[in-house]
């Protein structure tokens, strides 16, 4: 649990102190006053990377050399600063040169409007969704993914240049060894996520049509044979046509494709359900729950779904939620309210 | 008025030093200052050593290892003839293998590995030379000692395909645990390779 957070020269804040409550926290305020930046700072402090900026340099306050973040996760004191394009981080005041120990402390779940790509986008955000989980819960996953990507890119470069078959085939053993691993791990993850995603979706949309997610492997079960059989096609298209880089997840609501048949609000519920399922799976493999950072999602949901989503969030976890207004919030909710504006975060309740 | 600066020969020196790997502008200036003014610098000895190395160092015509004559000392050593040929990526890979004092055959330096992403194909490697050598030397065995990453594996596969018709026994070095190390220090992939490449125990 995040107990406190201090920002220096971060985005629009020269200096800021923020002490969230253990459970629900709402950050309300007008647009462009720094609500998302506070959430981003939490993510960078805990995970050393920004969910929205490609480079941490974008988060430095205008005309300043760098930013600093500091806070406590439970009993652990975390500190990170970014200066001269370099990250420095310390755990309990001891500078760390490797990130492994530092990143082992806390996990975050980031939910924002960009997640709609999970339903609406091409296959790549859905593969990223599985990879994000795989990298954290499946041993060796990240390494096999890197091997696969390198073998695939090499192979595609050769196919593109019309190189002799034996040069292309030299990369096949790495490709099906790593690819076979990915196909198997992703199928297992999808099976793991199916039920909890359906359950979350039911709770958020308050019953209604059932969410069904199914793994669509980019290759038949025998990947090596499929690669062999696809020879003519890959020569014609000059790229590798079977394999986990073609994986996808079918998302259906009441038996129909969510991307074309679900309404805007339904699609949002589906995305939230997928994210909550992912977070639930992450939670199983760690000692303490992640902190949920939920950016600007509530504004787009109807009041019933908002309150359903609040109930669907794990009760034991800390939640930081931004919204432009909170008129809809049911009074008896146990929540801490903060208003963000004018460079300060003030506690209202 | 133009501000005073180092004289031109000093700048020439800094410019040349900066071309060296691992030397940035500050280091280049510091080395140049030291060479130009320290009592023990002996810059002319350095110049002499550079000239000597540049004029005399070359690669062996046969295997590609460093030498000063047409052939390197390993290829001139007749006691190594007719044994195994160990194929490596770089000339520097030979030295650790020699330090094992276990291998008594000859080497062949490929000069890289298949890396389509860096535009290295078979034409850039010394594969033709290897095939020609095998015909003449008729080695007992060919050992592939390439790195265990994606490109190294691909190069091993490719060479296996090319060399098999020659009818000479072809092997590759094993993956496994570092000597003297316990299982707890091995990473999962190494351990997995060690498991799949296990050997029968003879009593």
Short mmCIF file of C-alpha atoms in Angstrom, two decimals:
data_model
loop_
_atom_site.label_atom_id
_atom_site.label_comp_id
_atom_site.label_asym_id
_atom_site.label_seq_id
_atom_site.Cartn_x
_atom_site.Cartn_y
_atom_site.Cartn_z
CA UNK A 1 0.00 0.00 0.00
CA UNK A 2 1.25 3.46 -0.89
CA UNK A 3 1.34 5.59 2.26
CA UNK A 4 2.72 8.82 0.90
CA UNK A 5 4.15 10.35 -2.23
CA UNK A 6 6.28 13.44 -2.75
CA UNK A 7 6.86 15.03 -6.16
CA UNK A 8 9.50 17.53 -7.19
CA UNK A 9 9.53 19.24 -10.60
CA UNK A 10 7.21 16.59 -11.97
CA UNK A 11 4.94 17.65 -14.88
CA UNK A 12 3.03 20.75 -13.67
CA UNK A 13 4.01 20.36 -9.99
CA UNK A 14 7.08 22.19 -8.60
CA UNK A 15 6.44 20.37 -5.34
CA UNK A 16 3.63 18.23 -4.01
CA UNK A 17 2.84 15.98 -1.07
CA UNK A 18 0.07 13.42 -1.40
CA UNK A 19 -1.03 10.96 1.29
CA UNK A 20 -3.59 8.52 -0.07
CA UNK A 21 -5.89 6.48 2.16
CA UNK A 22 -5.60 2.67 2.30
CA UNK A 23 -8.77 1.90 0.31
CA UNK A 24 -10.62 4.07 -2.19
CA UNK A 25 -9.19 7.42 -3.20
CA UNK A 26 -10.81 9.85 -5.61
CA UNK A 27 -8.92 12.66 -7.26
CA UNK A 28 -11.32 15.18 -8.69
CA UNK A 29 -10.63 18.39 -10.54
CA UNK A 30 -10.96 20.14 -13.89
CA UNK A 31 -9.03 19.01 -16.98
CA UNK A 32 -5.33 19.89 -17.32
CA UNK A 33 -4.78 20.36 -13.60
CA UNK A 34 -2.62 17.30 -13.00
CA UNK A 35 -4.92 14.45 -11.90
CA UNK A 36 -3.37 11.99 -14.32
CA UNK A 37 0.12 13.27 -13.49
CA UNK A 38 -0.32 12.24 -9.85
CA UNK A 39 -1.27 8.72 -10.97
CA UNK A 40 1.62 8.68 -13.41
CA UNK A 41 4.01 9.68 -10.62
CA UNK A 42 2.79 6.74 -8.51
CA UNK A 43 3.43 4.40 -11.43
CA UNK A 44 6.92 5.78 -12.11
CA UNK A 45 7.91 5.66 -8.44
CA UNK A 46 6.80 2.04 -8.08
CA UNK A 47 7.64 0.64 -11.54
CA UNK A 48 10.25 3.09 -12.93
CA UNK A 49 8.30 3.57 -16.13
CA UNK A 50 5.49 5.76 -17.34
CA UNK A 51 2.28 4.23 -18.64
CA UNK A 52 1.67 7.16 -20.96
CA UNK A 53 5.00 8.76 -21.94
CA UNK A 54 7.58 7.00 -24.09
CA UNK A 55 10.42 8.76 -22.33
CA UNK A 56 10.61 9.88 -18.72
CA UNK A 57 12.06 13.15 -20.02
CA UNK A 58 8.52 14.18 -20.99
CA UNK A 59 7.56 14.17 -17.29
CA UNK A 60 10.17 16.77 -16.26
CA UNK A 61 8.67 20.14 -15.38
CA UNK A 62 9.30 22.76 -18.04
CA UNK A 63 12.83 24.23 -17.99
CA UNK A 64 14.00 22.01 -15.12
CA UNK A 65 16.93 19.56 -15.27
CA UNK A 66 15.03 16.60 -13.85
CA UNK A 67 12.36 15.35 -11.44
CA UNK A 68 12.36 13.50 -8.14
CA UNK A 69 9.83 11.15 -6.57
CA UNK A 70 9.81 9.78 -3.07
CA UNK A 71 7.37 7.74 -1.03
CA UNK A 72 6.64 4.79 1.22
CA UNK A 73 5.15 1.48 0.13
CA UNK A 74 4.23 -0.13 3.43
CA UNK A 75 7.44 -0.02 5.41
CA UNK A 76 9.69 0.34 2.36
CA UNK A 77 11.06 3.75 1.51
CA UNK A 78 11.26 4.23 -2.26
CA UNK A 79 13.05 7.07 -3.93
CA UNK A 80 13.72 7.76 -7.57
CA UNK A 81 15.03 10.69 -9.52
CA UNK A 82 15.49 11.34 -13.17
CA UNK A 83 18.28 13.71 -14.20
CA UNK A 84 20.45 14.00 -17.31
CA UNK A 85 18.36 11.30 -19.00
CA UNK A 86 19.32 8.82 -16.27
CA UNK A 87 17.20 7.04 -13.67
CA UNK A 88 18.57 6.76 -10.15
CA UNK A 89 16.65 4.83 -7.54
CA UNK A 90 17.12 3.91 -3.92
CA UNK A 91 15.40 1.44 -1.64
CA UNK A 92 15.40 2.31 2.09
CA UNK A 93 17.98 5.03 1.28
CA UNK A 94 20.33 2.53 -0.32
CA UNK A 95 21.04 3.32 -3.97
CA UNK A 96 20.32 0.38 -6.29
CA UNK A 97 22.24 -0.32 -9.45
CA UNK A 98 19.95 -3.12 -10.66
CA UNK A 99 16.20 -2.71 -10.91
CA UNK A 100 15.21 -6.28 -9.92
CA UNK A 101 15.10 -5.76 -6.14
CA UNK A 102 13.45 -2.37 -6.49
CA UNK A 103 10.74 -3.62 -8.84
CA UNK A 104 10.05 -6.61 -6.60
CA UNK A 105 8.57 -4.27 -3.97
CA UNK A 106 5.29 -3.14 -5.52
CA UNK A 107 3.00 -3.74 -8.46
CA UNK A 108 0.50 -1.47 -10.15
CA UNK A 109 -2.54 -1.99 -12.35
CA UNK A 110 -3.09 0.89 -14.76
CA UNK A 111 -6.53 1.27 -16.25
CA UNK A 112 -7.27 4.10 -18.66
CA UNK A 113 -9.25 4.93 -21.76
CA UNK A 114 -6.41 3.70 -23.97
CA UNK A 115 -7.31 0.18 -22.89
CA UNK A 116 -10.27 0.34 -25.27
CA UNK A 117 -7.75 -0.78 -27.88
CA UNK A 118 -8.02 -4.21 -26.28
CA UNK A 119 -11.43 -4.56 -27.88
CA UNK A 120 -11.21 -2.17 -30.81
CA UNK A 121 -7.57 -2.42 -31.88
CA UNK A 122 -5.73 -4.98 -33.95
CA UNK A 123 -4.30 -8.17 -32.42
CA UNK A 124 -1.17 -6.48 -31.09
CA UNK A 125 -2.69 -4.83 -27.98
CA UNK A 126 -4.27 -8.18 -27.10
CA UNK A 127 -0.93 -9.99 -27.49
CA UNK A 128 0.65 -7.27 -25.35
CA UNK A 129 -2.05 -7.90 -22.74
CA UNK A 130 -1.01 -11.55 -22.54
CA UNK A 131 2.71 -10.74 -22.68
CA UNK A 132 2.40 -8.26 -19.81
CA UNK A 133 0.96 -11.01 -17.64
CA UNK A 134 3.26 -13.74 -18.96
CA UNK A 135 6.38 -11.71 -18.24
CA UNK A 136 5.36 -11.49 -14.60
CA UNK A 137 3.82 -14.87 -13.80
CA UNK A 138 5.34 -17.40 -16.23
CA UNK A 139 9.00 -18.32 -15.60
CA UNK A 140 11.23 -17.77 -18.67
CA UNK A 141 8.42 -16.08 -20.62
CA UNK A 142 10.19 -12.82 -21.37
CA UNK A 143 13.34 -14.56 -22.49
CA UNK A 144 11.50 -16.89 -24.85
CA UNK A 145 9.56 -13.93 -26.22
CA UNK A 146 12.81 -12.07 -27.00
CA UNK A 147 14.28 -15.15 -28.71
CA UNK A 148 11.11 -15.56 -30.75
CA UNK A 149 11.02 -11.92 -31.82
CA UNK A 150 14.68 -11.94 -32.85
CA UNK A 151 14.38 -15.19 -34.81
CA UNK A 152 11.20 -13.92 -36.46
CA UNK A 153 12.68 -10.58 -37.47
CA UNK A 154 15.81 -12.28 -38.84
CA UNK A 155 13.73 -14.75 -40.78
CA UNK A 156 11.47 -12.05 -42.19
CA UNK A 157 14.49 -10.00 -43.27
CA UNK A 158 15.75 -13.04 -45.22
CA UNK A 159 12.33 -13.73 -46.75
CA UNK A 160 12.05 -10.12 -47.80
CA UNK A 161 15.42 -10.28 -49.59
CA UNK A 162 14.51 -13.57 -51.26
CA UNK A 163 17.47 -15.39 -49.73
CA UNK A 164 18.08 -19.13 -50.28
CA UNK A 165 15.89 -21.51 -48.29
CA UNK A 166 18.68 -22.97 -46.18
CA UNK A 167 19.54 -19.56 -44.76
CA UNK A 168 15.91 -19.05 -43.76
CA UNK A 169 15.66 -22.57 -42.36
CA UNK A 170 18.68 -21.90 -40.12
CA UNK A 171 16.39 -19.80 -37.91
CA UNK A 172 13.59 -22.36 -37.76
CA UNK A 173 14.81 -24.25 -34.68
CA UNK A 174 14.88 -21.10 -32.50
CA UNK A 175 11.54 -20.05 -33.96
CA UNK A 176 9.64 -23.21 -33.11
CA UNK A 177 11.34 -23.81 -29.81
CA UNK A 178 10.48 -20.34 -28.48
CA UNK A 179 7.23 -20.15 -30.47
CA UNK A 180 5.99 -23.46 -29.10
CA UNK A 181 6.65 -22.21 -25.59
CA UNK A 182 4.69 -18.99 -26.23
CA UNK A 183 1.72 -20.78 -27.80
CA UNK A 184 1.46 -23.08 -24.82
CA UNK A 185 1.92 -20.36 -22.18
CA UNK A 186 -0.61 -18.03 -23.82
CA UNK A 187 -3.23 -20.76 -24.16
CA UNK A 188 -2.81 -21.54 -20.45
CA UNK A 189 -3.12 -17.86 -19.49
CA UNK A 190 -6.28 -17.40 -21.56
CA UNK A 191 -7.82 -20.43 -19.89
CA UNK A 192 -6.87 -18.95 -16.51
CA UNK A 193 -8.43 -15.58 -17.29
CA UNK A 194 -11.68 -16.72 -18.92
CA UNK A 195 -13.85 -17.26 -15.89
CA UNK A 196 -12.73 -14.29 -13.85
CA UNK A 197 -13.18 -11.98 -16.86
CA UNK A 198 -16.71 -13.27 -17.39
CA UNK A 199 -17.50 -12.81 -13.70
CA UNK A 200 -16.11 -9.25 -13.60
CA UNK A 201 -18.03 -8.32 -16.72
CA UNK A 202 -21.25 -9.68 -15.23
CA UNK A 203 -20.75 -7.58 -12.11
CA UNK A 204 -19.86 -4.36 -13.93
CA UNK A 205 -22.71 -4.50 -16.42
CA UNK A 206 -25.10 -5.90 -13.81
CA UNK A 207 -25.94 -9.19 -15.51
CA UNK A 208 -26.84 -9.17 -19.19
CA UNK A 209 -24.88 -10.87 -21.90
CA UNK A 210 -22.02 -13.21 -21.02
CA UNK A 211 -18.43 -12.32 -21.92
CA UNK A 212 -16.56 -15.05 -23.69
CA UNK A 213 -12.83 -14.83 -24.40
CA UNK A 214 -11.04 -17.50 -26.41
CA UNK A 215 -7.42 -17.87 -27.42
CA UNK A 216 -6.93 -17.94 -31.19
CA UNK A 217 -3.46 -19.40 -31.75
CA UNK A 218 -1.52 -18.06 -34.74
CA UNK A 219 -0.52 -21.58 -35.65
CA UNK A 220 -2.04 -25.09 -35.63
CA UNK A 221 -0.97 -27.30 -32.73
CA UNK A 222 2.06 -28.66 -34.60
CA UNK A 223 3.92 -25.40 -35.17
CA UNK A 224 6.94 -27.03 -36.85
CA UNK A 225 4.74 -28.80 -39.41
CA UNK A 226 2.65 -25.68 -40.00
CA UNK A 227 5.82 -23.70 -40.68
CA UNK A 228 6.89 -26.35 -43.17
CA UNK A 229 3.49 -26.32 -44.88
CA UNK A 230 3.36 -22.54 -45.17
CA UNK A 231 6.48 -22.39 -47.35
CA UNK A 232 4.83 -21.40 -50.60
CA UNK A 233 2.71 -18.77 -48.95
CA UNK A 234 5.61 -17.21 -47.06
CA UNK A 235 7.67 -17.01 -50.23
CA UNK A 236 4.77 -15.33 -51.97
CA UNK A 237 4.12 -12.87 -49.13
CA UNK A 238 7.81 -12.59 -48.16
CA UNK A 239 7.08 -12.88 -44.46
CA UNK A 240 6.50 -15.60 -41.86
CA UNK A 241 2.79 -16.38 -41.97
CA UNK A 242 2.25 -18.79 -39.05
CA UNK A 243 3.30 -18.49 -35.42
CA UNK A 244 2.43 -16.77 -32.14
CA UNK A 245 3.03 -13.34 -33.72
CA UNK A 246 -0.35 -14.01 -35.37
CA UNK A 247 -2.06 -14.91 -32.07
CA UNK A 248 -5.26 -13.18 -31.06
CA UNK A 249 -8.01 -13.36 -28.47
CA UNK A 250 -11.62 -13.61 -29.64
CA UNK A 251 -13.83 -11.42 -27.45
CA UNK A 252 -17.53 -12.10 -27.69
CA UNK A 253 -20.47 -10.71 -25.79
CA UNK A 254 -23.59 -12.86 -25.84
CA UNK A 255 -22.03 -14.90 -28.64
CA UNK A 256 -21.32 -11.94 -30.92
CA UNK A 257 -18.04 -10.16 -31.73
CA UNK A 258 -17.62 -7.40 -29.16
CA UNK A 259 -15.76 -5.11 -31.55
CA UNK A 260 -18.63 -4.82 -34.03
CA UNK A 261 -21.76 -5.63 -32.03
CA UNK A 262 -21.18 -4.34 -28.50
CA UNK A 263 -22.17 -0.77 -27.67
CA UNK A 264 -19.66 1.82 -26.50
CA UNK A 265 -20.61 1.26 -22.85
CA UNK A 266 -20.54 -2.52 -23.23
CA UNK A 267 -17.10 -2.35 -24.80
CA UNK A 268 -15.87 -0.31 -21.86
CA UNK A 269 -17.27 -2.89 -19.43
CA UNK A 270 -15.53 -5.68 -21.38
CA UNK A 271 -12.20 -3.88 -21.27
CA UNK A 272 -12.51 -3.26 -17.54
CA UNK A 273 -13.38 -6.92 -17.01
CA UNK A 274 -10.28 -8.01 -18.96
CA UNK A 275 -8.07 -5.69 -16.94
CA UNK A 276 -9.54 -6.83 -13.63
CA UNK A 277 -9.01 -10.48 -14.62
CA UNK A 278 -5.39 -9.71 -15.47
CA UNK A 279 -4.94 -7.89 -12.16
CA UNK A 280 -6.53 -10.77 -10.25
CA UNK A 281 -4.10 -13.21 -11.85
CA UNK A 282 -1.17 -10.94 -10.97
CA UNK A 283 -2.39 -10.71 -7.41
CA UNK A 284 -2.28 -14.51 -7.03
CA UNK A 285 1.45 -14.57 -7.67
CA UNK A 286 2.45 -11.87 -5.17
CA UNK A 287 2.20 -11.38 -1.43
CA UNK A 288 0.36 -8.08 -1.42
CA UNK A 289 -2.26 -6.71 -3.82
CA UNK A 290 -1.24 -4.17 -6.49
CA UNK A 291 -2.36 -0.56 -6.31
CA UNK A 292 -5.09 0.18 -8.87
CA UNK A 293 -4.52 3.40 -10.81
CA UNK A 294 -7.69 4.18 -12.72
CA UNK A 295 -7.51 7.20 -14.97
CA UNK A 296 -10.55 8.94 -16.35
CA UNK A 297 -12.54 5.78 -16.94
CA UNK A 298 -15.48 6.71 -14.76
CA UNK A 299 -16.57 9.72 -16.78
CA UNK A 300 -17.60 7.49 -19.68
CA UNK A 301 -19.72 5.01 -17.72
CA UNK A 302 -23.33 5.42 -16.63
CA UNK A 303 -23.88 5.86 -12.85
CA UNK A 304 -25.00 2.26 -12.34
CA UNK A 305 -21.91 0.87 -14.04
CA UNK A 306 -19.69 3.27 -12.12
CA UNK A 307 -20.98 2.00 -8.83
CA UNK A 308 -20.86 -1.60 -10.11
CA UNK A 309 -17.23 -1.14 -11.11
CA UNK A 310 -16.42 0.24 -7.66
CA UNK A 311 -17.94 -2.88 -6.14
CA UNK A 312 -16.10 -5.15 -8.59
CA UNK A 313 -12.69 -3.77 -7.56
CA UNK A 314 -10.97 -5.99 -5.01
CA UNK A 315 -11.93 -4.68 -1.55
CA UNK A 316 -8.52 -5.26 -0.01
CA UNK A 317 -6.56 -3.27 -2.58
CA UNK A 318 -5.68 0.40 -2.62
CA UNK A 319 -7.38 2.31 -5.44
CA UNK A 320 -6.56 5.74 -6.87
CA UNK A 321 -9.22 7.00 -9.24
CA UNK A 322 -9.41 10.25 -11.20
CA UNK A 323 -12.66 11.85 -12.35
CA UNK A 324 -13.79 15.31 -13.41
CA UNK A 325 -16.79 15.25 -11.09
CA UNK A 326 -18.04 13.07 -8.26
CA UNK A 327 -21.74 14.04 -8.11
CA UNK A 328 -22.76 10.45 -8.81
CA UNK A 329 -20.85 8.94 -5.89
CA UNK A 330 -23.14 7.18 -3.42
CA UNK A 331 -22.79 9.00 -0.09
CA UNK A 332 -22.12 6.10 2.22
CA UNK A 333 -19.03 5.05 0.25
CA UNK A 334 -15.92 4.77 2.38
CA UNK A 335 -13.71 6.93 0.23
CA UNK A 336 -11.09 9.62 0.57
CA UNK A 337 -11.74 12.61 -1.69
CA UNK A 338 -9.02 14.88 -2.98
CA UNK A 339 -9.31 17.93 -5.17
CA UNK A 340 -6.52 18.58 -7.63
CA UNK A 341 -5.91 22.10 -8.90
CA UNK A 342 -3.58 25.08 -8.72
CA UNK A 343 -0.58 22.83 -8.15
CA UNK A 344 -1.93 21.28 -4.94
CA UNK A 345 -3.82 18.16 -3.94
CA UNK A 346 -6.16 18.97 -1.05
CA UNK A 347 -7.99 16.42 1.02
CA UNK A 348 -11.70 17.17 1.17
CA UNK A 349 -12.89 14.20 3.16
CA UNK B 1 39.48 38.87 -30.43
CA UNK B 2 39.71 35.12 -30.85
CA UNK B 3 40.26 33.34 -27.50
CA UNK B 4 43.50 31.38 -27.13
CA UNK B 5 43.33 27.62 -27.70
CA UNK B 6 45.59 24.57 -27.87
CA UNK B 7 47.93 24.57 -30.90
CA UNK B 8 46.85 22.58 -33.97
CA UNK B 9 49.06 19.44 -33.39
CA UNK B 10 47.32 18.95 -30.05
CA UNK B 11 43.90 19.03 -31.71
CA UNK B 12 45.08 16.52 -34.31
CA UNK B 13 46.11 14.18 -31.52
CA UNK B 14 42.80 14.57 -29.67
CA UNK B 15 40.86 13.96 -32.89
CA UNK B 16 42.71 10.69 -33.55
CA UNK B 17 42.34 9.51 -29.95
CA UNK B 18 38.61 10.15 -30.03
CA UNK B 19 38.24 7.62 -32.83
CA UNK B 20 39.31 4.83 -30.45
CA UNK B 21 36.58 2.65 -28.97
CA UNK B 22 35.57 3.66 -25.45
CA UNK B 23 37.28 7.06 -25.59
CA UNK B 24 35.06 10.13 -25.36
CA UNK B 25 36.04 13.79 -25.83
CA UNK B 26 37.08 14.31 -22.19
CA UNK B 27 39.18 11.15 -22.04
CA UNK B 28 40.78 11.97 -25.38
CA UNK B 29 41.83 15.38 -24.09
CA UNK B 30 43.18 13.89 -20.86
CA UNK B 31 45.22 11.24 -22.70
CA UNK B 32 46.55 13.82 -25.14
CA UNK B 33 47.57 16.13 -22.28
CA UNK B 34 49.32 13.27 -20.54
CA UNK B 35 51.11 12.20 -23.73
CA UNK B 36 52.19 15.76 -24.45
CA UNK B 37 53.39 16.79 -21.02
CA UNK B 38 53.91 13.93 -18.53
CA UNK B 39 57.50 13.07 -17.72
CA UNK B 40 57.06 9.32 -18.25
CA UNK B 41 54.81 9.51 -21.30
CA UNK B 42 57.27 8.22 -23.98
CA UNK B 43 54.98 9.17 -26.88
CA UNK B 44 57.53 8.14 -29.51
CA UNK B 45 57.70 4.61 -28.10
CA UNK B 46 53.93 4.46 -28.42
CA UNK B 47 54.13 5.71 -32.00
CA UNK B 48 56.78 3.09 -32.73
CA UNK B 49 54.66 0.30 -31.19
CA UNK B 50 51.62 1.41 -33.20
CA UNK B 51 53.59 1.44 -36.42
CA UNK B 52 55.13 -1.94 -35.68
CA UNK B 53 51.76 -3.51 -34.89
CA UNK B 54 50.04 -1.98 -37.90
CA UNK B 55 52.80 -3.15 -40.27
CA UNK B 56 53.24 -6.65 -38.90
CA UNK B 57 49.97 -7.91 -37.48
CA UNK B 58 47.74 -9.80 -39.89
CA UNK B 59 45.33 -12.72 -40.01
CA UNK B 60 46.39 -16.24 -40.81
CA UNK B 61 45.65 -17.20 -44.44
CA UNK B 62 44.24 -20.53 -43.31
CA UNK B 63 42.39 -20.12 -40.05
CA UNK B 64 42.06 -16.37 -39.51
CA UNK B 65 43.90 -16.17 -36.16
CA UNK B 66 46.33 -13.30 -35.47
CA UNK B 67 49.86 -13.79 -36.83
CA UNK B 68 52.89 -11.96 -38.14
CA UNK B 69 53.66 -14.21 -41.08
CA UNK B 70 51.52 -15.84 -43.73
CA UNK B 71 50.34 -18.58 -41.36
CA UNK B 72 49.81 -18.47 -37.60
CA UNK B 73 51.70 -20.56 -35.08
CA UNK B 74 48.78 -22.97 -34.69
CA UNK B 75 48.61 -23.73 -38.41
CA UNK B 76 52.40 -24.09 -38.65
CA UNK B 77 52.41 -26.62 -35.79
CA UNK B 78 52.58 -29.98 -37.61
CA UNK B 79 51.58 -31.94 -34.50
CA UNK B 80 48.10 -30.42 -34.83
CA UNK B 81 47.66 -31.58 -38.44
CA UNK B 82 44.90 -34.00 -39.40
CA UNK B 83 43.08 -33.63 -36.09
CA UNK B 84 39.91 -31.69 -35.43
CA UNK B 85 38.93 -28.30 -36.77
CA UNK B 86 37.11 -26.11 -34.27
CA UNK B 87 34.93 -23.42 -35.88
CA UNK B 88 34.60 -20.15 -33.92
CA UNK B 89 33.04 -16.73 -34.60
CA UNK B 90 35.95 -14.41 -33.79
CA UNK B 91 39.74 -14.72 -33.63
CA UNK B 92 39.55 -13.74 -29.96
CA UNK B 93 37.39 -16.84 -29.25
CA UNK B 94 40.47 -19.01 -29.89
CA UNK B 95 42.36 -17.78 -26.83
CA UNK B 96 39.92 -19.08 -24.16
CA UNK B 97 39.78 -22.42 -25.98
CA UNK B 98 43.59 -22.59 -26.08
CA UNK B 99 43.75 -21.83 -22.35
CA UNK B 100 41.80 -25.01 -21.64
CA UNK B 101 44.90 -26.93 -22.89
CA UNK B 102 42.37 -29.62 -23.79
CA UNK B 103 42.03 -29.08 -27.49
CA UNK B 104 44.94 -29.97 -29.76
CA UNK B 105 43.45 -29.48 -33.19
CA UNK B 106 43.24 -26.41 -35.41
CA UNK B 107 40.73 -23.60 -35.62
CA UNK B 108 38.71 -21.79 -38.22
CA UNK B 109 37.53 -18.22 -37.66
CA UNK B 110 34.26 -17.39 -39.43
CA UNK B 111 34.62 -13.65 -38.85
CA UNK B 112 31.09 -13.26 -37.48
CA UNK B 113 27.77 -15.10 -37.58
CA UNK B 114 24.65 -15.04 -39.69
CA UNK B 115 22.84 -11.87 -38.65
CA UNK B 116 20.30 -10.73 -41.24
CA UNK B 117 19.33 -7.79 -39.02
CA UNK B 118 22.93 -6.51 -39.26
CA UNK B 119 23.15 -7.46 -42.96
CA UNK B 120 25.60 -10.30 -42.39
CA UNK B 121 24.95 -13.26 -44.70
CA UNK B 122 27.01 -16.35 -45.59
CA UNK B 123 28.97 -14.31 -48.19
CA UNK B 124 30.45 -12.17 -45.43
CA UNK B 125 31.70 -15.21 -43.48
CA UNK B 126 34.70 -17.40 -44.25
CA UNK B 127 32.59 -20.44 -45.15
CA UNK B 128 34.07 -21.01 -48.62
CA UNK B 129 37.55 -21.06 -47.07
CA UNK B 130 36.34 -23.62 -44.53
CA UNK B 131 35.00 -25.94 -47.27
CA UNK B 132 38.25 -25.65 -49.25
CA UNK B 133 40.28 -26.43 -46.14
CA UNK B 134 38.24 -29.49 -45.29
CA UNK B 135 38.92 -30.95 -48.74
CA UNK B 136 42.67 -30.54 -48.33
CA UNK B 137 43.15 -31.27 -44.64
CA UNK B 138 40.55 -34.05 -44.22
CA UNK B 139 40.09 -33.43 -40.47
CA UNK B 140 38.94 -36.21 -38.12
CA UNK B 141 36.09 -34.09 -36.83
CA UNK B 142 34.59 -30.62 -37.13
CA UNK B 143 33.53 -28.98 -33.88
CA UNK B 144 31.15 -26.01 -33.97
CA UNK B 145 31.86 -23.69 -31.04
CA UNK B 146 29.50 -20.77 -31.71
CA UNK B 147 27.56 -18.68 -29.22
CA UNK B 148 24.27 -19.95 -27.81
CA UNK B 149 21.99 -17.09 -28.87
CA UNK B 150 19.58 -16.82 -31.80
CA UNK B 151 22.22 -15.89 -34.40
CA UNK B 152 24.77 -18.39 -33.08
CA UNK B 153 22.18 -21.18 -33.23
CA UNK B 154 21.22 -20.19 -36.77
CA UNK B 155 24.86 -20.20 -37.87
CA UNK B 156 25.33 -23.63 -36.31
CA UNK B 157 22.25 -24.95 -38.13
CA UNK B 158 23.40 -23.42 -41.40
CA UNK B 159 26.91 -24.85 -41.16
CA UNK B 160 25.51 -28.26 -40.24
CA UNK B 161 23.44 -28.18 -43.43
CA UNK B 162 26.43 -27.12 -45.57
CA UNK B 163 29.04 -29.42 -43.98
CA UNK B 164 27.06 -32.65 -43.71
CA UNK B 165 27.68 -33.70 -47.37
CA UNK B 166 31.45 -33.63 -46.71
CA UNK B 167 30.96 -36.80 -44.68
CA UNK B 168 33.13 -35.72 -41.75
CA UNK B 169 31.87 -36.23 -38.17
CA UNK B 170 30.26 -32.97 -37.05
CA UNK B 171 29.73 -31.99 -33.41
CA UNK B 172 28.81 -28.89 -31.44
CA UNK B 173 30.01 -27.93 -27.98
CA UNK B 174 27.64 -28.71 -25.10
CA UNK B 175 25.50 -26.28 -23.12
CA UNK B 176 25.55 -26.72 -19.40
CA UNK B 177 26.52 -25.76 -15.91
CA UNK B 178 29.65 -23.76 -15.13
CA UNK B 179 32.32 -26.02 -13.65
CA UNK B 180 32.49 -25.97 -9.87
CA UNK B 181 29.08 -24.33 -9.60
CA UNK B 182 26.02 -25.64 -7.81
CA UNK B 183 22.57 -25.84 -9.36
CA UNK B 184 21.33 -22.88 -7.33
CA UNK B 185 23.49 -20.47 -9.32
CA UNK B 186 22.37 -21.61 -12.78
CA UNK B 187 19.71 -19.66 -14.64
CA UNK B 188 16.61 -21.63 -15.72
CA UNK B 189 17.45 -21.74 -19.44
CA UNK B 190 20.98 -23.05 -18.88
CA UNK B 191 19.60 -25.64 -16.52
CA UNK B 192 16.95 -26.61 -19.06
CA UNK B 193 19.63 -27.07 -21.73
CA UNK B 194 21.77 -29.03 -19.30
CA UNK B 195 18.83 -31.32 -18.59
CA UNK B 196 17.96 -31.93 -22.21
CA UNK B 197 21.62 -32.50 -23.13
CA UNK B 198 22.36 -34.96 -20.32
CA UNK B 199 24.89 -37.79 -20.74
CA UNK B 200 24.62 -41.44 -19.69
CA UNK B 201 26.57 -42.26 -16.53
CA UNK B 202 29.01 -45.12 -16.93
CA UNK B 203 29.75 -47.31 -13.92
#
